[in-house]
mmCIF file of C-alpha atoms and ligand atoms in Angstrom:
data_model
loop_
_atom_site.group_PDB
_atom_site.id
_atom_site.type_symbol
_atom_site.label_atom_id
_atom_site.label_comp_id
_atom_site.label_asym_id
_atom_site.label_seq_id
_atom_site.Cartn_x
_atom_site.Cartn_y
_atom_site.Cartn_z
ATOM 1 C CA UNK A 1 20.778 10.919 40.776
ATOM 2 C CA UNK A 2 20.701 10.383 37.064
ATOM 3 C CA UNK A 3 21.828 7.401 36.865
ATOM 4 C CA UNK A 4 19.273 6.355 39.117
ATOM 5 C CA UNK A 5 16.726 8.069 37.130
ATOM 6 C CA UNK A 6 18.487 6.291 34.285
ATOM 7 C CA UNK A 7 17.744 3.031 36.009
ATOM 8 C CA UNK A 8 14.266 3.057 37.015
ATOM 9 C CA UNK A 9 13.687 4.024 33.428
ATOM 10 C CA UNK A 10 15.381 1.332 31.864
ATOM 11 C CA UNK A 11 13.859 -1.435 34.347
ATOM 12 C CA UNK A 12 10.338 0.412 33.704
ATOM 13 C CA UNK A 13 10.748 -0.039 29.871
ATOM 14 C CA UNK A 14 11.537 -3.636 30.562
ATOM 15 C CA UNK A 15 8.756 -4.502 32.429
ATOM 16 C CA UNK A 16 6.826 -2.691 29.698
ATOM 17 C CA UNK A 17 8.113 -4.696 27.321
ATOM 18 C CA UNK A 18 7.686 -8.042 29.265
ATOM 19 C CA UNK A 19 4.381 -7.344 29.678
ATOM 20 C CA UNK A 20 3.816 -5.914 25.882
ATOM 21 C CA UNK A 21 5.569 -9.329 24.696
ATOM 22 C CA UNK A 22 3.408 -11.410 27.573
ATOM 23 C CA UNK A 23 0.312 -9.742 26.981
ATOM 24 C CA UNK A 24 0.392 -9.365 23.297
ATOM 25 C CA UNK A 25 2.789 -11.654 21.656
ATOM 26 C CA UNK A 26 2.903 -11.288 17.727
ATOM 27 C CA UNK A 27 2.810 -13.482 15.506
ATOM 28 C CA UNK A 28 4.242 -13.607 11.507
ATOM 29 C CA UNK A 29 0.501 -12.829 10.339
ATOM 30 C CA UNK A 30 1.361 -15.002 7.499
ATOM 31 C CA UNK A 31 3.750 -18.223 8.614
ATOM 32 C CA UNK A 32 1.828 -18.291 12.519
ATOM 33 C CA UNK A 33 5.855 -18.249 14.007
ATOM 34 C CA UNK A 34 6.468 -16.131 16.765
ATOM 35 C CA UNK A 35 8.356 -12.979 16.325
ATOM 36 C CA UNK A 36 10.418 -10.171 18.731
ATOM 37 C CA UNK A 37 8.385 -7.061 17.353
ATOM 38 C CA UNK A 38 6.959 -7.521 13.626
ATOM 39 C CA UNK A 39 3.813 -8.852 12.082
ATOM 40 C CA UNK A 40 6.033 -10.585 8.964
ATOM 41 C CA UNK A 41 9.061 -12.696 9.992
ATOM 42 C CA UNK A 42 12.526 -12.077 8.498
ATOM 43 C CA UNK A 43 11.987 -15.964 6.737
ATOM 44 C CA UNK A 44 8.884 -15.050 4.930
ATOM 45 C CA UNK A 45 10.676 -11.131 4.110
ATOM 46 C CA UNK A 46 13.911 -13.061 2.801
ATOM 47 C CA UNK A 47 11.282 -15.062 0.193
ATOM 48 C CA UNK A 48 10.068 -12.241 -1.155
ATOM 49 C CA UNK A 49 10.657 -12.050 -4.672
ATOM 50 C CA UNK A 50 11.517 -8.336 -5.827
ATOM 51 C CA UNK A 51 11.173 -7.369 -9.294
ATOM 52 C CA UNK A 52 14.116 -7.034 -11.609
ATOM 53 C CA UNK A 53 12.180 -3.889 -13.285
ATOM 54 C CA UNK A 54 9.858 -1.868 -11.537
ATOM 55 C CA UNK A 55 9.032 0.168 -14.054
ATOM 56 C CA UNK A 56 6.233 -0.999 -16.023
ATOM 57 C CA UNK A 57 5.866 2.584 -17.851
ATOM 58 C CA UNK A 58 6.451 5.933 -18.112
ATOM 59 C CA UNK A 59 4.363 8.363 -20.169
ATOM 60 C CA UNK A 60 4.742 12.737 -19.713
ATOM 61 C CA UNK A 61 4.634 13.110 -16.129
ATOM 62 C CA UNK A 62 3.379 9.455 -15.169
ATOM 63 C CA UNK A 63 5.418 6.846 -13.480
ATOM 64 C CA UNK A 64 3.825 3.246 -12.996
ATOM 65 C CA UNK A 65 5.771 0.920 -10.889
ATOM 66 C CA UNK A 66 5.538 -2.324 -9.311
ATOM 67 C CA UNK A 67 7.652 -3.649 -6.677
ATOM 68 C CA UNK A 68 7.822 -7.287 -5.815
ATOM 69 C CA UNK A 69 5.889 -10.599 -7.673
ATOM 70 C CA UNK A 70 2.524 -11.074 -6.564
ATOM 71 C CA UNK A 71 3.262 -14.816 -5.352
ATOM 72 C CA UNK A 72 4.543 -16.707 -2.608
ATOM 73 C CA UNK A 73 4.318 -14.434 0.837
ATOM 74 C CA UNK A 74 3.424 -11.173 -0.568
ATOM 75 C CA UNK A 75 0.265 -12.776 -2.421
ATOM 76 C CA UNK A 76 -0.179 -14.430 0.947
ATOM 77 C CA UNK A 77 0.378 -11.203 3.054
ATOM 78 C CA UNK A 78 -2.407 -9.581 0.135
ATOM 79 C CA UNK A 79 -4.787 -11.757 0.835
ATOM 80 C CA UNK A 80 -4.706 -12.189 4.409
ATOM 81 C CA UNK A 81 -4.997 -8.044 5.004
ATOM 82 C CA UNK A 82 -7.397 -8.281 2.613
ATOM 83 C CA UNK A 83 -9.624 -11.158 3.675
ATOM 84 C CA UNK A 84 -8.726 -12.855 6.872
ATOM 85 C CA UNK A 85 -8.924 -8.658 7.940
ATOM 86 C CA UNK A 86 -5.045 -8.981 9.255
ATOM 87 C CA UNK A 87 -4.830 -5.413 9.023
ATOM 88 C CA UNK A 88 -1.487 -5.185 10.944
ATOM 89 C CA UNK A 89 -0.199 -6.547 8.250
ATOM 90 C CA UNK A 90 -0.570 -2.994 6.398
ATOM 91 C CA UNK A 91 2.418 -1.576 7.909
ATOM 92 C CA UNK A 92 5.029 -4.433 7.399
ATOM 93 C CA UNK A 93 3.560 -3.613 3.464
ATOM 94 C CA UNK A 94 3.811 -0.021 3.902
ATOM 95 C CA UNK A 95 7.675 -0.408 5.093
ATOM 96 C CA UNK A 96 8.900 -2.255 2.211
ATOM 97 C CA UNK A 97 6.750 0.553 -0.029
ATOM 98 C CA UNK A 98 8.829 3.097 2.031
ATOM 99 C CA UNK A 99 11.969 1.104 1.586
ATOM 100 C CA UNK A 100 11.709 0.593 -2.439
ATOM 101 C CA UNK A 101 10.745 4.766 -2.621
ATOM 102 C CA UNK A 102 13.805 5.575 -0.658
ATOM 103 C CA UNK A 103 15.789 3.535 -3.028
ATOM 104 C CA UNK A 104 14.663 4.633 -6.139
ATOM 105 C CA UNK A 105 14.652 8.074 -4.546
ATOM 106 C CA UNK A 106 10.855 8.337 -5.724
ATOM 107 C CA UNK A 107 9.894 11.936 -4.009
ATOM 108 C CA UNK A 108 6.693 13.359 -3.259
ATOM 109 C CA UNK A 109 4.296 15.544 -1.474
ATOM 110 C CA UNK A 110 0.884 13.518 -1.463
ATOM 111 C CA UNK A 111 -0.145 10.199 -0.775
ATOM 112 C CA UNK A 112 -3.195 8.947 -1.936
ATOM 113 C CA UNK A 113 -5.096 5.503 -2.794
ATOM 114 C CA UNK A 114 -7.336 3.377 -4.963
ATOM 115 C CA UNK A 115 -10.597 4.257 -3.955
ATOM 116 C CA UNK A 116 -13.746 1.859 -3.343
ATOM 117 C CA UNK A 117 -17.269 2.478 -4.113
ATOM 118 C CA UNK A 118 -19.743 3.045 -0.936
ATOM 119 C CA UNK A 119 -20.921 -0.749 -1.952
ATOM 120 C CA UNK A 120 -17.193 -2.051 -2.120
ATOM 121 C CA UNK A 121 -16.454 -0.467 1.023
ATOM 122 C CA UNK A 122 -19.717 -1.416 2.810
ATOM 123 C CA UNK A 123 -18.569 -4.798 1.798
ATOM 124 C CA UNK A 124 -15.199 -5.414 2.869
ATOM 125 C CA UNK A 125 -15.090 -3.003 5.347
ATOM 126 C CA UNK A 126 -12.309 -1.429 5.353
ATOM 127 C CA UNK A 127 -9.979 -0.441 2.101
ATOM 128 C CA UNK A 128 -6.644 -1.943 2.207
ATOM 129 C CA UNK A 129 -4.926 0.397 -0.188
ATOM 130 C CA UNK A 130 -6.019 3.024 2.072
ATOM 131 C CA UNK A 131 -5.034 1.685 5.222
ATOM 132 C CA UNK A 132 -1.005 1.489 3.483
ATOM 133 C CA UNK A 133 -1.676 5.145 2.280
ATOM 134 C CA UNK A 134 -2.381 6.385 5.696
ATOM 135 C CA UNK A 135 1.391 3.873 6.866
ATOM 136 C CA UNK A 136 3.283 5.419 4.314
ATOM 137 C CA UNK A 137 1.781 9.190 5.473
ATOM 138 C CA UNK A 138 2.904 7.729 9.145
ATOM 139 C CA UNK A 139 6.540 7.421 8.070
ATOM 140 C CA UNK A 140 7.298 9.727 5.788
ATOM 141 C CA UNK A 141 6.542 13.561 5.389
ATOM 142 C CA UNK A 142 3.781 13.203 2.846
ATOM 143 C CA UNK A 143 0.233 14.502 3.278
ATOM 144 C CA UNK A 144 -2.622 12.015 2.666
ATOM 145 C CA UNK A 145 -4.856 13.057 -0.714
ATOM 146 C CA UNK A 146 -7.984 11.715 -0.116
ATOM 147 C CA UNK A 147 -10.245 13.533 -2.967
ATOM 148 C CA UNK A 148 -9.758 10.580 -5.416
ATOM 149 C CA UNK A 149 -13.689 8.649 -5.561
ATOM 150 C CA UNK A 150 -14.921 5.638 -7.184
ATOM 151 C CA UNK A 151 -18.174 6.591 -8.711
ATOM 152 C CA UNK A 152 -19.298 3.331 -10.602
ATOM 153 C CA UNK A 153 -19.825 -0.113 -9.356
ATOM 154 C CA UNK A 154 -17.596 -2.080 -11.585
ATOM 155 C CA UNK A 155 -17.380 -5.930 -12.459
ATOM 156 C CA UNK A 156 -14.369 -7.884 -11.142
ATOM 157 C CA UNK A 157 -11.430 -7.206 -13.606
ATOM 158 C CA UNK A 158 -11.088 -10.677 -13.283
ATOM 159 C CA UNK A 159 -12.074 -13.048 -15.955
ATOM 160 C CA UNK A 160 -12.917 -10.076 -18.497
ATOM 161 C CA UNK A 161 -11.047 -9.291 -21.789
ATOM 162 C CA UNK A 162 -8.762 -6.464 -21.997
ATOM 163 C CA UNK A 163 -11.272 -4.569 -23.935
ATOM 164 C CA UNK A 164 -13.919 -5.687 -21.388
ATOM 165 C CA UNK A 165 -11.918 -4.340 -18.643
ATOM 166 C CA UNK A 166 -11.357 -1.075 -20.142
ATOM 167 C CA UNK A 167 -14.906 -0.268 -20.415
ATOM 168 C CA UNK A 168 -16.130 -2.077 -17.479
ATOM 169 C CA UNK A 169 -13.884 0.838 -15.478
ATOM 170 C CA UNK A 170 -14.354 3.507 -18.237
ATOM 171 C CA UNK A 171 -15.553 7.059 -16.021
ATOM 172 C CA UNK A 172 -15.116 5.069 -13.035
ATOM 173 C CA UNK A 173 -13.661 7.473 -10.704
ATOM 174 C CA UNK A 174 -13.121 11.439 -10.079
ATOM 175 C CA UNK A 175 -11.104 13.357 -8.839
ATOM 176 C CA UNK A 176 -12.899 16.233 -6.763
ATOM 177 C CA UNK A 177 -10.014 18.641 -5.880
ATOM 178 C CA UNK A 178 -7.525 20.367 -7.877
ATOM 179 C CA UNK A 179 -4.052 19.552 -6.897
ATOM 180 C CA UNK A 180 -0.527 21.196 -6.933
ATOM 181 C CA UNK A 181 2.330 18.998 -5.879
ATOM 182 C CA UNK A 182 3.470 15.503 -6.927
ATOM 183 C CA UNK A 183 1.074 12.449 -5.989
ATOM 184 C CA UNK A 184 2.283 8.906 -4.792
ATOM 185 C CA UNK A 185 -1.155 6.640 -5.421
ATOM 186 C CA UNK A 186 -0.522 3.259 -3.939
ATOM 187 C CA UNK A 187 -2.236 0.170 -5.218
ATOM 188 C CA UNK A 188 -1.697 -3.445 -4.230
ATOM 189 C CA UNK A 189 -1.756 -5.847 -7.127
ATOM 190 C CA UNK A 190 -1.117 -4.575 -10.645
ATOM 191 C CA UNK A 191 -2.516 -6.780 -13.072
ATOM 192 C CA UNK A 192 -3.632 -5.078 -16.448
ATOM 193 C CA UNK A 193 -2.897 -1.708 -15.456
ATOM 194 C CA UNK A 194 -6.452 -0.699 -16.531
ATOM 195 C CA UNK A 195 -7.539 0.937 -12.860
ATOM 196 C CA UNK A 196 -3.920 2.328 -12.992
ATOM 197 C CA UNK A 197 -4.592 4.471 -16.266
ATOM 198 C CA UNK A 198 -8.082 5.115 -15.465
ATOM 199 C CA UNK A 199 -7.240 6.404 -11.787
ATOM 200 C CA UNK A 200 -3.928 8.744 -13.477
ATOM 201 C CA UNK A 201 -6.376 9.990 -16.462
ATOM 202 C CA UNK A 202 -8.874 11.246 -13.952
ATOM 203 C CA UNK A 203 -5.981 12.621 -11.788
ATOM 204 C CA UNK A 204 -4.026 14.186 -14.856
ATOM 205 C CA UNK A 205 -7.436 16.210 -15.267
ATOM 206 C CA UNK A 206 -7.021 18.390 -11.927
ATOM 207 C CA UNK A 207 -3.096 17.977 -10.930
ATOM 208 C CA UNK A 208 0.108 20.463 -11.609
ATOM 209 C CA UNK A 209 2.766 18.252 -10.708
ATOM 210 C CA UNK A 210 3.904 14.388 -11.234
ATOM 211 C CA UNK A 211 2.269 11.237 -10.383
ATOM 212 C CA UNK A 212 3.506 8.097 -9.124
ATOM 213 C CA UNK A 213 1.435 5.014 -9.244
ATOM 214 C CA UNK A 214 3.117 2.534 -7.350
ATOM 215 C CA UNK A 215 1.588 -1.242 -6.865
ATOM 216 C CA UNK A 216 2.874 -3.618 -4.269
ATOM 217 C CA UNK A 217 3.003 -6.580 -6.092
ATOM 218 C CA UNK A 218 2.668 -7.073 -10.269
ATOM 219 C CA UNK A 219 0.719 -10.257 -11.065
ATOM 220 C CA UNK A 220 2.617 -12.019 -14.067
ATOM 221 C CA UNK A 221 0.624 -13.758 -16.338
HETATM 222 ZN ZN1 ZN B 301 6.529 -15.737 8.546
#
């Protein structure tokens, strides 16, 4: 009897899964080839190009990291789940955060993300560095810290000086909750590192515990 059981199970899952693959085939959301189950093929994944050292910094109880190049597929995968809206895309990102955390053995109780202004958001959308926050909360135990804000409309960082930059984001956001615990904030691109220090001095003012401000992708210049 259970084997039957067994067997109608198995043969339903494989219909399911013929008509999940027939009805919904997916696609590398950055090549176009097909693929069995992912959103980023293993060819584009084996191009990525990690990052000898991930740590950029480390100051008191501040950890900046960044994980892979932003070039090639991952500055492809950016800007498609940025622009082009391929928001699946997220979670393929969020699993090679979770991987590079795992490995590094980077712990933590929150996870939390660069925040957009109303404007910003109103804009795009949608906030990518939120949408691999709420991933990274999907696979691992973490609870999702949501009380960072963007209060000023800034400039795009690109283009500007580095003393531009630092006051164009200057006050820029706030942290409305006190928190107790150690914070994972994810970013995407790390460039200057200006929004990263802003974001950690705001957090620093209202946290007891450690913060880890991991980006994505580093842009080399
Ligand atoms: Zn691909």
């Amino acid at each position: 009897m259970q084997k039957i059981t067994l067997g109608y199970s198995s043969i339903f899952s494989s219909v399911s899964d013929f008509l999940q693959e027939t009805l919904f085939p997916r696609f590398c959301l950055v090549c176009g080839k097909k693929t069995e189950k992912t959103y980023l093929c293993e060819d584009c994944k084996r191009q990525i190009r990690f990052l000898d050292y991930p740590l950029i910094d480390h100051e008191r109880n501040t950890y900046f990291y960044a994980i892979t190049e932003y070039s090639g597929i991952i500055k492809d995968a950016v800007l498609n789940l940025k622009f082009k809206s391929c928001k699946m895309l997220s979670k393929e990102l969020a699993l090679i955060i979770v991987e590079f955390l795992k490995k590094n053995e980077i712990h933590f109780d929150y996870v939390s993300f660069v925040p957009m202004t109303r404007k910003e958001l109103l804009k795009r959308g949608f906030n990518q560095t939120f949408l691999l926050a709420k991933d990274i909360k999907r696979l691992t135990e973490a609870e999702l810290f949501d009380k960072i804000y963007k209060v000023k409309d800034t400039m795009r960082q690109i283009g500007l000086s580095k003393g531009e930059r630092v006051v164009n984001l200057k006050e820029a956001f706030l942290v409305k909750e006190s928190i107790k615990g150690d914070v994972l904030v994810i970013d995407d691109v790390f460039t200057t590192g200006s929004t990263a220090r802003e974001i950690v001095k705001s957090l620093n003012r209202k946290i007891d515990g450690k913060i880890f401000f991991v980006a994505l992708s580093r842009r080399i210049t």
